[in-house]
Amino acid sequence: MAPSPRDHEPLADTPTHTPNDDANAVERGVWSSKLGFILAASGSAIGLGNIVFFASNAYQFGGGAFYLPYFIALFVLGIPVMIAEFSMGTMTGRSFPMALSRLVGKKGEFVGWWSLASALFITMYYVAILGWALCMMVGALGGLLEPGATAPFAPFAEPSATPSATAYFFGLLASWWPLLAVLAVWGVTLLALWKGTETIEKTVRIAVPLMWLFMLVLIVRGVTLPGGTDGVMYLFTPDLAGISQPDVWKGAFSQMFFSLSLGLGTMTAYASYLPKDSDQVNNSFMVSLLNCGFEYIAGIAIFAMLFAFSLNPVGGTLSLSFFAIPQGISEFPFFVKTFGFAFFLLVVMAGVTSAISLVEGMASAIIDKTGTSRATALTMVAVPGVIGSIITTLPFIVDPNLGGNGTVGLNFLDILDHWAFSYSLLTVGLIECVLLGWVFGADKLRAFVNQNAKLKLGVWFEVLLKYVIPVILFTVIVWNLYLDLFGGALYGTAFPLGPVDWFPVVIPIVWIGGTLALAAYLTSRPSAEEPTEPAVAAFEN
Ligand code: PHE
């Protein structure tokens, strides 16, 4: 019954409305304008996913085989789920777990916390990657793109005869620099979150336009390289044989969820700072198209460079952006250092605006649940987050021989990413669609959205939410789980892990056990505001 505190309807008609609610809305924060929100939400969406992961997924799954499922995923899954996540925020004026709690009760809250617990794990290694990117950015001005040089204080790296981004990167991993860099990234992220929407907006107003500018420069550079257009052809020529592989579809769907920042509570948190009468159809289209537009531009620039310099990124997800791209840049005829610096600055800016949203999703949920101050909530997220990022980058757990495969931290990241990235986002997406579609009611959600949308959602939206999306996600999840558990070796066992050969078994168990336990604990804690009945009736039309 409880209406949202952001409700613009007359207060007298809303008996369960507590007097503080409107003050509370202002305290929680509001975006100063629609532009501020669009910049923040697209800044969240555009991140490592668009530059680092998209290109490497598209490469791994064979360019043309990837982008068709990806395009389908955008319209069938991405935009509808984003409409749902945005609407939850505006409908309730609450971030993810408490929004779900208001709409469908405790079971929803549990799912919300579970997704945020996974977000915490993901943030740990997301920031670690950003730390490495920051080091590479500084390195671009120093020795990264020059022959012979290795990363500063890199005790294990051999100086290379030609510029070698790979040697530089592993040299870096064996040094203490990434630790400092990770602390710097966390510091900037927390500063940007210090005053909530006010400081977030200030940050994205600078970072997001700059990101676009840098990317446009890179694409012009990429496609004007001799042979660059071959890469563009590779990316866009449909490959029908590849499309029949289940892996390609899982890859495309997970990538879509991650890229649009879905399933981790961030979009609901950001939308909870919007007025209740916002047009969420319009917002969702704008944010997703900005995100995917950026992704394609990044894909074109990166593939053009790969083909122009005949680079073959072997190895894991990171090798494309961290080894192949700087390698290509080092062969530019001019402005090598400037381009190298700009590329990694772009990665860092894109990533920081996403990390901000990941942390905000968690912090705002803690504030909504406990009523604590922003500083306390940020500390509660930052302490485990910083520890996790440090574990991922610790130099002294480096494989002493650097057997070519990198560090324990890199393996930790890879295995955790496999489970959290592939399963948690899609599972949350599945459950939230079922809860909203069947428990809250797809018809009520559609009616709410349509009240303020210029482009009205048809019945197709209800069909997608109730049947199509759950069936697709369920199939993909179960199929992949089956392949993971019974299809041969457990993920991660293919690499020699030495003393940490228990990683592939223990990491998924700790992740799933840890996140479920944390979610159960947080759900069981008393809420600062009294639990409301599901807000279903408030939106009866
Ligand atoms: N969308 C971000 C990216 O592409 C990652 C992210 C996921 C951020 C979920 C927030 C929430 O890198």
Coordinates of C-alpha atoms and ligand atoms in Angstrom, one line a residue:
M1 CA 0.0 0.0 0.0
A2 CA 2.8 2.3 0.8
P3 CA 3.3 4.9 -1.9
S4 CA 6.7 6.1 -2.8
P5 CA 8.1 9.0 -0.9
R6 CA 8.9 10.4 -4.3
D7 CA 5.3 10.2 -5.1
H8 CA 4.1 13.5 -6.6
E9 CA 0.5 12.9 -5.8
P10 CA -1.1 14.8 -2.9
L11 CA 0.0 13.5 0.4
A12 CA -3.4 13.6 2.0
D13 CA -4.5 10.7 -0.1
T14 CA -1.8 8.5 1.0
P15 CA -2.5 7.4 4.5
T16 CA 0.6 5.3 5.1
H17 CA 2.9 8.0 4.0
T18 CA 5.2 9.0 6.8
P19 CA 5.8 12.7 7.3
N20 CA 9.5 12.4 6.7
D21 CA 9.3 10.7 3.5
D22 CA 9.6 13.7 1.3
A23 CA 12.5 15.1 3.3
N24 CA 14.0 11.7 3.1
A25 CA 13.8 11.8 -0.7
V26 CA 15.8 15.0 -0.8
E27 CA 18.3 13.5 1.7
R28 CA 18.7 10.5 -0.5
G29 CA 19.6 12.7 -3.4
V30 CA 18.1 13.8 -6.7
W31 CA 19.6 14.3 -10.1
S32 CA 19.8 18.0 -11.0
S33 CA 18.5 17.3 -14.5
K34 CA 17.7 14.6 -16.9
L35 CA 21.0 15.1 -18.6
G36 CA 22.8 14.5 -15.3
F37 CA 21.0 11.2 -15.0
I38 CA 21.6 10.1 -18.6
L39 CA 25.3 10.9 -18.2
A40 CA 25.5 9.0 -14.9
A41 CA 23.6 6.0 -16.2
S42 CA 25.5 5.8 -19.5
G43 CA 28.7 6.4 -17.6
S44 CA 27.8 3.3 -15.5
A45 CA 27.0 1.3 -18.6
I46 CA 30.0 2.3 -20.6
G47 CA 33.0 0.7 -18.9
L48 CA 35.5 -2.1 -19.1
G49 CA 32.7 -4.1 -20.5
N50 CA 32.6 -2.0 -23.6
I51 CA 36.3 -1.7 -24.3
V52 CA 38.0 -4.6 -22.8
F53 CA 35.4 -7.4 -22.5
F54 CA 33.3 -6.7 -25.6
A55 CA 36.2 -6.8 -28.0
S56 CA 37.7 -9.9 -26.4
N57 CA 34.3 -11.7 -26.4
A58 CA 33.7 -10.7 -30.0
Y59 CA 37.2 -11.9 -30.9
Q60 CA 36.9 -15.1 -29.0
F61 CA 33.5 -16.0 -30.5
G62 CA 34.5 -14.9 -34.0
G63 CA 33.4 -11.4 -34.7
G64 CA 30.4 -11.8 -37.0
A65 CA 29.2 -14.8 -35.0
F66 CA 28.9 -12.6 -31.9
Y67 CA 27.3 -9.4 -32.9
L68 CA 24.1 -10.9 -34.2
P69 CA 23.1 -12.6 -30.9
Y70 CA 24.3 -9.5 -29.2
F71 CA 22.0 -7.3 -31.2
I72 CA 19.1 -9.6 -30.6
A73 CA 20.0 -9.6 -26.9
L74 CA 19.8 -5.8 -26.8
F75 CA 16.2 -5.6 -27.9
V76 CA 14.8 -8.8 -26.4
L77 CA 16.6 -8.7 -23.0
G78 CA 18.6 -5.6 -22.5
I79 CA 16.1 -2.8 -23.1
P80 CA 13.1 -4.5 -21.4
V81 CA 15.1 -5.4 -18.3
M82 CA 16.5 -1.9 -18.1
I83 CA 12.9 -0.5 -18.3
A84 CA 12.0 -2.8 -15.4
E85 CA 15.1 -1.9 -13.3
F86 CA 14.6 1.9 -13.9
S87 CA 10.9 1.6 -13.1
M88 CA 11.6 -0.2 -9.8
G89 CA 13.7 2.7 -8.8
T90 CA 11.2 5.5 -9.6
M91 CA 8.2 3.5 -8.4
T92 CA 9.6 3.0 -4.9
G93 CA 12.2 5.7 -4.5
R94 CA 14.5 3.0 -3.2
S95 CA 17.5 1.1 -4.3
F96 CA 17.5 -2.5 -5.5
P97 CA 16.8 -4.7 -2.4
M98 CA 14.4 -2.3 -0.7
A99 CA 12.7 -1.6 -4.0
L100 CA 12.1 -5.3 -4.5
S101 CA 11.1 -5.6 -0.9
R102 CA 8.4 -2.9 -1.4
L103 CA 7.2 -4.5 -4.6
V104 CA 7.2 -8.2 -3.8
G105 CA 8.2 -8.6 -0.2
K106 CA 11.1 -10.3 1.6
K107 CA 11.9 -12.8 -1.1
G108 CA 12.6 -9.9 -3.4
E109 CA 14.8 -8.2 -0.8
F110 CA 16.8 -11.4 -0.5
V111 CA 17.4 -11.5 -4.3
G112 CA 18.4 -7.8 -4.2
W113 CA 21.0 -8.4 -1.5
W114 CA 22.3 -11.5 -3.3
S115 CA 22.9 -9.5 -6.4
L116 CA 24.7 -6.8 -4.4
A117 CA 26.8 -9.4 -2.7
S118 CA 27.9 -10.5 -6.1
A119 CA 28.4 -6.9 -7.1
L120 CA 30.9 -6.6 -4.2
F121 CA 32.9 -9.5 -5.6
I122 CA 32.8 -8.0 -9.1
T123 CA 33.8 -4.6 -7.8
M124 CA 36.9 -6.1 -6.2
Y125 CA 38.4 -7.3 -9.4
Y126 CA 36.9 -4.6 -11.6
V127 CA 38.9 -2.0 -9.6
A128 CA 42.0 -4.2 -9.7
I129 CA 41.8 -4.2 -13.5
L130 CA 41.4 -0.4 -13.4
G131 CA 44.5 -0.2 -11.2
W132 CA 46.5 -2.1 -13.8
A133 CA 45.1 0.2 -16.5
L134 CA 46.1 3.2 -14.5
C135 CA 49.7 1.8 -14.3
M136 CA 49.7 1.2 -18.0
M137 CA 48.5 4.8 -18.6
V138 CA 51.4 6.2 -16.6
G139 CA 53.7 3.6 -18.2
A140 CA 52.7 4.9 -21.7
L141 CA 54.5 8.1 -20.8
G142 CA 57.4 6.1 -19.6
G143 CA 58.8 2.8 -20.8
L144 CA 55.7 0.9 -21.9
L145 CA 55.9 1.7 -25.6
E146 CA 59.7 1.7 -25.8
P147 CA 62.1 -1.2 -26.5
G148 CA 64.1 -2.6 -23.6
A149 CA 62.2 -1.0 -20.8
T150 CA 60.3 -3.0 -18.2
A151 CA 58.0 -1.8 -15.5
P152 CA 59.6 0.1 -12.7
F153 CA 60.7 -2.1 -9.8
A154 CA 59.9 -5.2 -11.8
P155 CA 62.3 -7.7 -10.3
F156 CA 61.4 -10.7 -12.5
A157 CA 60.9 -9.2 -15.9
E158 CA 63.5 -9.5 -18.6
P159 CA 64.2 -6.3 -20.6
S160 CA 62.8 -6.9 -24.1
A161 CA 64.5 -6.1 -27.4
T162 CA 61.4 -4.5 -28.9
P163 CA 58.6 -2.7 -27.2
S164 CA 56.6 -5.5 -25.4
A165 CA 53.4 -4.6 -23.7
T166 CA 53.2 -8.2 -22.4
A167 CA 56.6 -8.1 -20.8
Y168 CA 55.8 -4.7 -19.4
F169 CA 52.5 -5.9 -18.0
F170 CA 53.9 -8.9 -16.2
G171 CA 56.7 -6.8 -14.9
L172 CA 54.1 -4.5 -13.5
L173 CA 52.2 -7.3 -11.9
A174 CA 55.3 -8.3 -10.1
S175 CA 55.8 -4.8 -8.6
W176 CA 54.1 -2.9 -5.9
W177 CA 52.7 -0.2 -8.2
P178 CA 49.3 -1.8 -8.9
L179 CA 48.7 -1.7 -5.2
L180 CA 49.1 2.0 -5.1
A181 CA 47.1 2.3 -8.2
V182 CA 44.2 0.3 -6.8
L183 CA 44.2 2.6 -3.7
A184 CA 44.2 5.6 -6.0
V185 CA 41.2 4.2 -8.0
W186 CA 39.3 3.5 -4.8
G187 CA 40.1 6.9 -3.6
V188 CA 38.8 8.7 -6.7
T189 CA 35.7 6.5 -6.7
L190 CA 34.9 7.3 -3.1
L191 CA 35.5 11.0 -3.6
A192 CA 33.1 11.0 -6.4
L193 CA 30.5 9.3 -4.2
W194 CA 31.1 11.5 -1.2
K195 CA 28.1 13.8 -1.6
G196 CA 26.0 11.3 -3.6
T197 CA 24.3 12.5 -6.7
E198 CA 25.9 15.9 -6.5
T199 CA 29.4 14.7 -6.7
I200 CA 28.6 11.8 -9.1
E201 CA 27.1 14.3 -11.5
K202 CA 30.1 16.6 -11.3
T203 CA 32.3 13.6 -12.2
V204 CA 30.3 12.3 -15.1
R205 CA 29.8 15.7 -16.6
I206 CA 33.6 15.8 -17.2
A207 CA 34.4 12.1 -17.8
V208 CA 31.6 10.9 -20.1
P209 CA 32.0 13.6 -22.8
L210 CA 35.8 13.1 -22.7
M211 CA 35.4 9.4 -23.1
W212 CA 33.4 9.9 -26.3
L213 CA 35.9 12.3 -27.6
F214 CA 38.9 10.0 -27.1
M215 CA 37.0 7.1 -28.6
L216 CA 36.2 9.1 -31.7
V217 CA 39.8 10.0 -32.1
L218 CA 40.8 6.3 -31.7
I219 CA 38.3 5.1 -34.3
V220 CA 39.5 7.7 -36.8
R221 CA 43.1 6.5 -36.2
G222 CA 42.1 2.8 -36.4
V223 CA 40.2 2.8 -39.6
T224 CA 42.7 5.1 -41.4
L225 CA 45.5 2.6 -40.7
P226 CA 46.4 0.5 -43.8
G227 CA 44.5 -2.8 -43.5
G228 CA 42.3 -1.4 -40.7
T229 CA 39.0 -1.8 -42.6
D230 CA 39.6 -5.6 -42.8
G231 CA 39.1 -5.7 -39.1
V232 CA 35.8 -3.9 -39.5
M233 CA 34.7 -6.4 -42.1
Y234 CA 35.6 -9.2 -39.8
L235 CA 33.6 -7.7 -37.0
F236 CA 30.5 -7.3 -39.1
T237 CA 30.4 -10.2 -41.5
P238 CA 27.8 -12.6 -40.2
D239 CA 29.1 -16.1 -39.5
L240 CA 26.1 -18.5 -39.5
A241 CA 28.1 -21.5 -38.4
G242 CA 29.3 -19.8 -35.2
I243 CA 25.8 -18.7 -34.3
S244 CA 24.7 -22.3 -33.6
Q245 CA 27.1 -22.6 -30.7
P246 CA 25.4 -22.3 -27.3
D247 CA 28.5 -20.7 -25.9
V248 CA 28.2 -17.7 -28.2
W249 CA 24.7 -17.1 -26.9
K250 CA 25.7 -17.3 -23.3
G251 CA 28.6 -15.0 -24.1
A252 CA 26.4 -12.5 -25.8
F253 CA 23.7 -12.5 -23.1
S254 CA 26.1 -12.2 -20.2
Q255 CA 28.0 -9.5 -22.0
M256 CA 24.8 -7.6 -22.7
F257 CA 23.7 -7.7 -19.0
F258 CA 27.1 -6.7 -17.8
S259 CA 27.5 -4.0 -20.4
L260 CA 24.2 -2.4 -19.6
S261 CA 24.9 -2.7 -15.9
L262 CA 21.9 -4.9 -15.3
G263 CA 21.4 -7.5 -12.6
L264 CA 23.7 -5.8 -10.1
G265 CA 21.3 -3.2 -8.6
T266 CA 23.0 -0.1 -10.0
M267 CA 20.3 1.0 -12.5
T268 CA 17.6 0.8 -9.9
A269 CA 19.7 2.8 -7.4
Y270 CA 20.4 5.5 -10.0
A271 CA 16.7 5.7 -11.1
S272 CA 15.6 6.0 -7.5
Y273 CA 17.0 9.6 -7.6
L274 CA 14.7 10.5 -10.5
P275 CA 11.3 12.1 -10.1
K276 CA 8.5 9.5 -10.2
D277 CA 7.1 10.8 -13.5
S278 CA 10.2 10.1 -15.5
D279 CA 9.8 8.5 -18.9
Q280 CA 11.6 5.2 -18.4
V281 CA 11.1 4.0 -21.9
N282 CA 12.9 7.0 -23.3
N283 CA 15.6 6.7 -20.6
S284 CA 16.2 3.1 -21.3
F285 CA 16.5 3.5 -25.1
M286 CA 18.8 6.4 -24.6
V287 CA 21.1 4.7 -22.2
S288 CA 21.2 1.4 -24.0
L289 CA 21.8 2.9 -27.4
L290 CA 24.5 5.2 -26.1
N291 CA 26.1 2.2 -24.5
C292 CA 25.9 -0.1 -27.5
G293 CA 26.9 2.7 -29.9
F294 CA 30.0 3.3 -27.8
E295 CA 30.7 -0.5 -27.8
Y296 CA 30.5 -0.7 -31.6
I297 CA 32.8 2.3 -32.0
A298 CA 35.2 0.7 -29.6
G299 CA 34.9 -2.6 -31.4
I300 CA 35.7 -1.0 -34.7
A301 CA 38.7 0.9 -33.5
I302 CA 40.1 -2.1 -31.7
F303 CA 39.5 -4.6 -34.6
A304 CA 40.9 -2.2 -37.1
M305 CA 44.1 -2.0 -35.1
L306 CA 44.3 -5.8 -34.6
F307 CA 44.1 -6.3 -38.3
A308 CA 46.3 -3.4 -39.4
F309 CA 49.1 -4.8 -37.3
S310 CA 48.3 -8.5 -37.7
L311 CA 48.0 -8.9 -33.9
N312 CA 46.8 -12.1 -32.5
P313 CA 45.7 -11.7 -28.9
V314 CA 46.4 -15.1 -27.3
G315 CA 45.4 -15.7 -23.7
G316 CA 42.7 -14.4 -21.5
T317 CA 40.2 -11.6 -21.6
L318 CA 42.7 -8.9 -20.7
S319 CA 45.3 -9.7 -23.3
L320 CA 43.5 -7.8 -26.1
S321 CA 43.5 -4.4 -24.4
F322 CA 46.5 -4.8 -22.2
F323 CA 48.9 -6.5 -24.7
A324 CA 47.6 -6.3 -28.3
I325 CA 46.4 -2.7 -28.3
P326 CA 49.5 -1.1 -26.8
Q327 CA 51.5 -3.3 -29.1
G328 CA 49.6 -1.9 -32.0
I329 CA 50.0 1.7 -30.7
S330 CA 53.7 1.2 -30.3
E331 CA 53.9 0.7 -34.1
F332 CA 52.1 4.0 -34.9
P333 CA 54.2 6.3 -37.0
F334 CA 53.6 9.2 -34.7
F335 CA 52.3 10.4 -31.4
V336 CA 52.9 6.9 -29.9
K337 CA 53.0 8.0 -26.3
T338 CA 50.0 10.4 -26.6
F339 CA 47.8 7.6 -28.1
G340 CA 49.0 5.1 -25.6
F341 CA 48.3 7.5 -22.7
A342 CA 44.9 8.5 -24.2
F343 CA 43.8 4.8 -24.7
F344 CA 44.5 3.9 -21.1
L345 CA 43.1 7.1 -19.7
L346 CA 39.9 6.3 -21.7
V347 CA 39.8 2.8 -20.1
V348 CA 40.3 4.3 -16.6
M349 CA 37.7 7.0 -17.0
A350 CA 35.1 4.6 -18.4
G351 CA 35.9 2.1 -15.7
V352 CA 35.8 4.6 -12.8
T353 CA 32.3 5.9 -13.8
S354 CA 31.2 2.3 -13.7
A355 CA 32.9 1.5 -10.4
I356 CA 31.1 4.6 -9.0
S357 CA 27.8 3.1 -9.9
L358 CA 28.6 -0.3 -8.5
V359 CA 29.6 1.1 -5.2
E360 CA 26.6 3.5 -5.2
G361 CA 24.3 0.6 -5.8
M362 CA 25.6 -1.1 -2.6
A363 CA 26.0 2.0 -0.4
S364 CA 22.5 3.4 -1.2
A365 CA 21.0 0.0 -0.4
I366 CA 22.7 0.0 3.0
I367 CA 21.5 3.6 3.6
D368 CA 17.9 2.6 2.7
K369 CA 18.0 -0.5 4.8
T370 CA 19.7 0.9 8.0
G371 CA 19.2 4.6 7.8
T372 CA 22.9 5.0 8.4
S373 CA 25.0 7.9 7.1
R374 CA 26.5 8.0 3.6
A375 CA 30.0 8.0 5.1
T376 CA 29.3 4.8 7.1
A377 CA 27.7 3.1 4.2
L378 CA 30.6 3.9 1.9
T379 CA 33.0 2.6 4.5
M380 CA 31.1 -0.6 4.9
V381 CA 31.5 -1.2 1.1
A382 CA 35.0 0.1 0.7
V383 CA 36.7 -1.9 3.5
P384 CA 35.9 -5.4 2.0
G385 CA 36.2 -3.9 -1.5
V386 CA 39.7 -2.5 -1.0
I387 CA 40.8 -5.7 0.7
G388 CA 39.5 -7.8 -2.3
S389 CA 41.1 -5.5 -4.8
I390 CA 44.4 -5.7 -3.0
I391 CA 44.3 -9.5 -2.9
T392 CA 43.8 -9.5 -6.7
T393 CA 46.9 -7.4 -7.2
L394 CA 49.3 -8.4 -4.4
P395 CA 52.7 -8.7 -5.9
F396 CA 54.2 -11.2 -3.5
I397 CA 51.7 -13.9 -4.5
V398 CA 53.1 -13.7 -8.0
D399 CA 54.3 -17.0 -9.5
P400 CA 58.0 -16.7 -8.8
N401 CA 59.0 -18.0 -12.2
L402 CA 56.3 -16.0 -14.0
G403 CA 55.7 -19.3 -16.0
G404 CA 54.2 -17.1 -18.7
N405 CA 50.7 -17.3 -17.2
G406 CA 50.9 -14.5 -14.8
T407 CA 50.0 -14.3 -11.2
V408 CA 47.8 -16.0 -8.7
G409 CA 45.8 -12.8 -8.6
L410 CA 45.1 -13.0 -12.3
N411 CA 43.9 -16.6 -11.9
F412 CA 41.8 -15.6 -8.9
L413 CA 40.2 -12.9 -11.1
D414 CA 39.7 -15.1 -14.0
I415 CA 37.9 -17.9 -12.1
L416 CA 35.8 -15.5 -10.0
D417 CA 34.9 -13.6 -13.1
H418 CA 33.8 -16.9 -14.8
W419 CA 31.3 -17.6 -12.1
A420 CA 30.1 -14.2 -11.0
F421 CA 30.0 -12.7 -14.5
S422 CA 28.3 -15.7 -16.2
Y423 CA 25.8 -16.7 -13.6
S424 CA 24.9 -14.0 -11.1
L425 CA 23.8 -11.3 -13.6
L426 CA 21.7 -13.7 -15.7
T427 CA 20.2 -15.4 -12.6
V428 CA 19.2 -12.1 -11.0
G429 CA 17.8 -11.1 -14.4
L430 CA 15.7 -14.3 -14.5
I431 CA 14.4 -14.0 -11.0
E432 CA 13.6 -10.3 -11.2
C433 CA 11.6 -10.9 -14.3
V434 CA 9.7 -13.7 -12.7
L435 CA 9.0 -11.6 -9.5
L436 CA 8.0 -8.5 -11.4
G437 CA 6.1 -10.4 -14.1
W438 CA 4.2 -12.9 -12.0
V439 CA 4.2 -11.7 -8.4
F440 CA 4.0 -7.9 -8.8
G441 CA 2.3 -8.2 -12.1
A442 CA 3.6 -7.4 -15.6
D443 CA 0.4 -5.5 -16.3
K444 CA 0.8 -3.2 -13.3
L445 CA 4.4 -2.5 -14.2
R446 CA 3.4 -1.7 -17.8
A447 CA 0.6 0.6 -16.6
F448 CA 3.1 2.4 -14.4
V449 CA 5.6 2.9 -17.1
N450 CA 3.0 3.9 -19.6
Q451 CA 1.7 6.7 -17.4
N452 CA 4.7 8.8 -18.3
A453 CA 6.1 7.2 -21.4
K454 CA 5.6 8.9 -24.8
L455 CA 6.3 5.7 -26.6
K456 CA 3.8 3.3 -24.9
L457 CA 4.7 -0.2 -24.2
G458 CA 2.4 -2.8 -25.8
V459 CA 1.3 -6.2 -24.5
W460 CA 4.5 -7.5 -26.0
F461 CA 6.3 -6.1 -22.9
E462 CA 4.3 -8.3 -20.6
V463 CA 4.9 -11.3 -22.8
L464 CA 8.6 -10.6 -22.8
L465 CA 8.8 -10.1 -19.1
K466 CA 6.6 -13.1 -18.1
Y467 CA 7.6 -15.7 -20.7
V468 CA 10.2 -14.9 -23.3
I469 CA 13.0 -13.5 -21.1
P470 CA 12.6 -16.1 -18.2
V471 CA 12.6 -19.0 -20.7
I472 CA 15.6 -17.7 -22.6
L473 CA 17.6 -17.0 -19.4
F474 CA 16.6 -20.2 -17.8
T475 CA 17.7 -22.2 -20.8
V476 CA 21.0 -20.5 -21.1
I477 CA 21.8 -20.7 -17.4
V478 CA 20.9 -24.4 -17.1
W479 CA 22.6 -25.4 -20.3
N480 CA 25.8 -23.7 -19.3
L481 CA 25.7 -24.9 -15.7
Y482 CA 25.4 -28.4 -17.1
L483 CA 28.4 -27.9 -19.4
D484 CA 30.3 -26.4 -16.5
L485 CA 29.6 -29.1 -14.0
F486 CA 29.4 -32.2 -16.2
G487 CA 31.0 -31.2 -19.5
G488 CA 34.6 -32.1 -18.6
A489 CA 37.0 -30.3 -16.4
L490 CA 35.9 -27.6 -13.9
Y491 CA 36.6 -24.1 -15.1
G492 CA 40.2 -23.0 -14.4
T493 CA 41.7 -26.5 -14.0
A494 CA 43.2 -26.3 -17.5
F495 CA 46.0 -24.0 -16.3
P496 CA 48.8 -25.1 -14.1
L497 CA 48.0 -23.4 -10.8
G498 CA 50.7 -24.9 -8.6
P499 CA 50.1 -24.4 -4.9
V500 CA 46.7 -22.9 -5.5
D501 CA 45.3 -25.8 -7.6
W502 CA 42.3 -25.7 -5.2
F503 CA 41.2 -22.3 -6.6
P504 CA 38.8 -23.7 -9.2
V505 CA 36.8 -25.6 -6.6
V506 CA 37.1 -23.3 -3.7
I507 CA 36.4 -20.0 -5.5
P508 CA 32.9 -20.9 -6.8
I509 CA 32.0 -22.5 -3.4
V510 CA 33.1 -19.4 -1.5
W511 CA 31.4 -17.1 -4.0
I512 CA 28.0 -18.9 -4.0
G513 CA 28.1 -19.7 -0.2
G514 CA 29.4 -16.3 0.7
T515 CA 26.9 -14.3 -1.3
L516 CA 23.9 -16.4 -0.2
A517 CA 25.0 -16.1 3.5
L518 CA 25.5 -12.4 3.2
A519 CA 22.1 -12.0 1.5
A520 CA 20.4 -14.0 4.1
Y521 CA 22.0 -12.1 6.9
L522 CA 21.2 -8.7 5.4
T523 CA 17.6 -9.6 4.7
S524 CA 17.1 -10.8 8.2
R525 CA 18.3 -7.6 9.7
P526 CA 15.6 -5.2 10.9
S527 CA 14.9 -2.3 8.5
A528 CA 15.1 1.3 9.5
E529 CA 11.8 2.0 7.9
E530 CA 9.1 -0.4 8.8
P531 CA 8.6 -3.1 6.2
T532 CA 5.8 -2.2 4.0
E533 CA 3.3 -4.4 2.4
P534 CA 4.0 -5.0 -1.2
A535 CA 3.2 -1.8 -3.0
V536 CA 1.2 -3.6 -5.6
A537 CA -2.1 -1.9 -4.7
A538 CA -0.6 1.5 -5.1
F539 CA -0.3 1.0 -8.8
E540 CA -3.6 -0.7 -9.4
N541 CA -5.1 1.1 -12.4
Ligands
PHE1 N1 28.5 -1.8 -17.4 C1 29.8 -1.7 -16.9 C2 30.8 -2.0 -18.0 O1 30.5 -2.2 -19.1 C3 30.0 -2.7 -15.7 C4 29.0 -2.6 -14.7 C5 28.1 -3.7 -14.5 C6 28.8 -1.5 -13.9 C7 27.1 -3.6 -13.6 C8 27.8 -1.4 -13.0 C9 27.0 -2.5 -12.8 O2 32.0 -2.1 -17.7

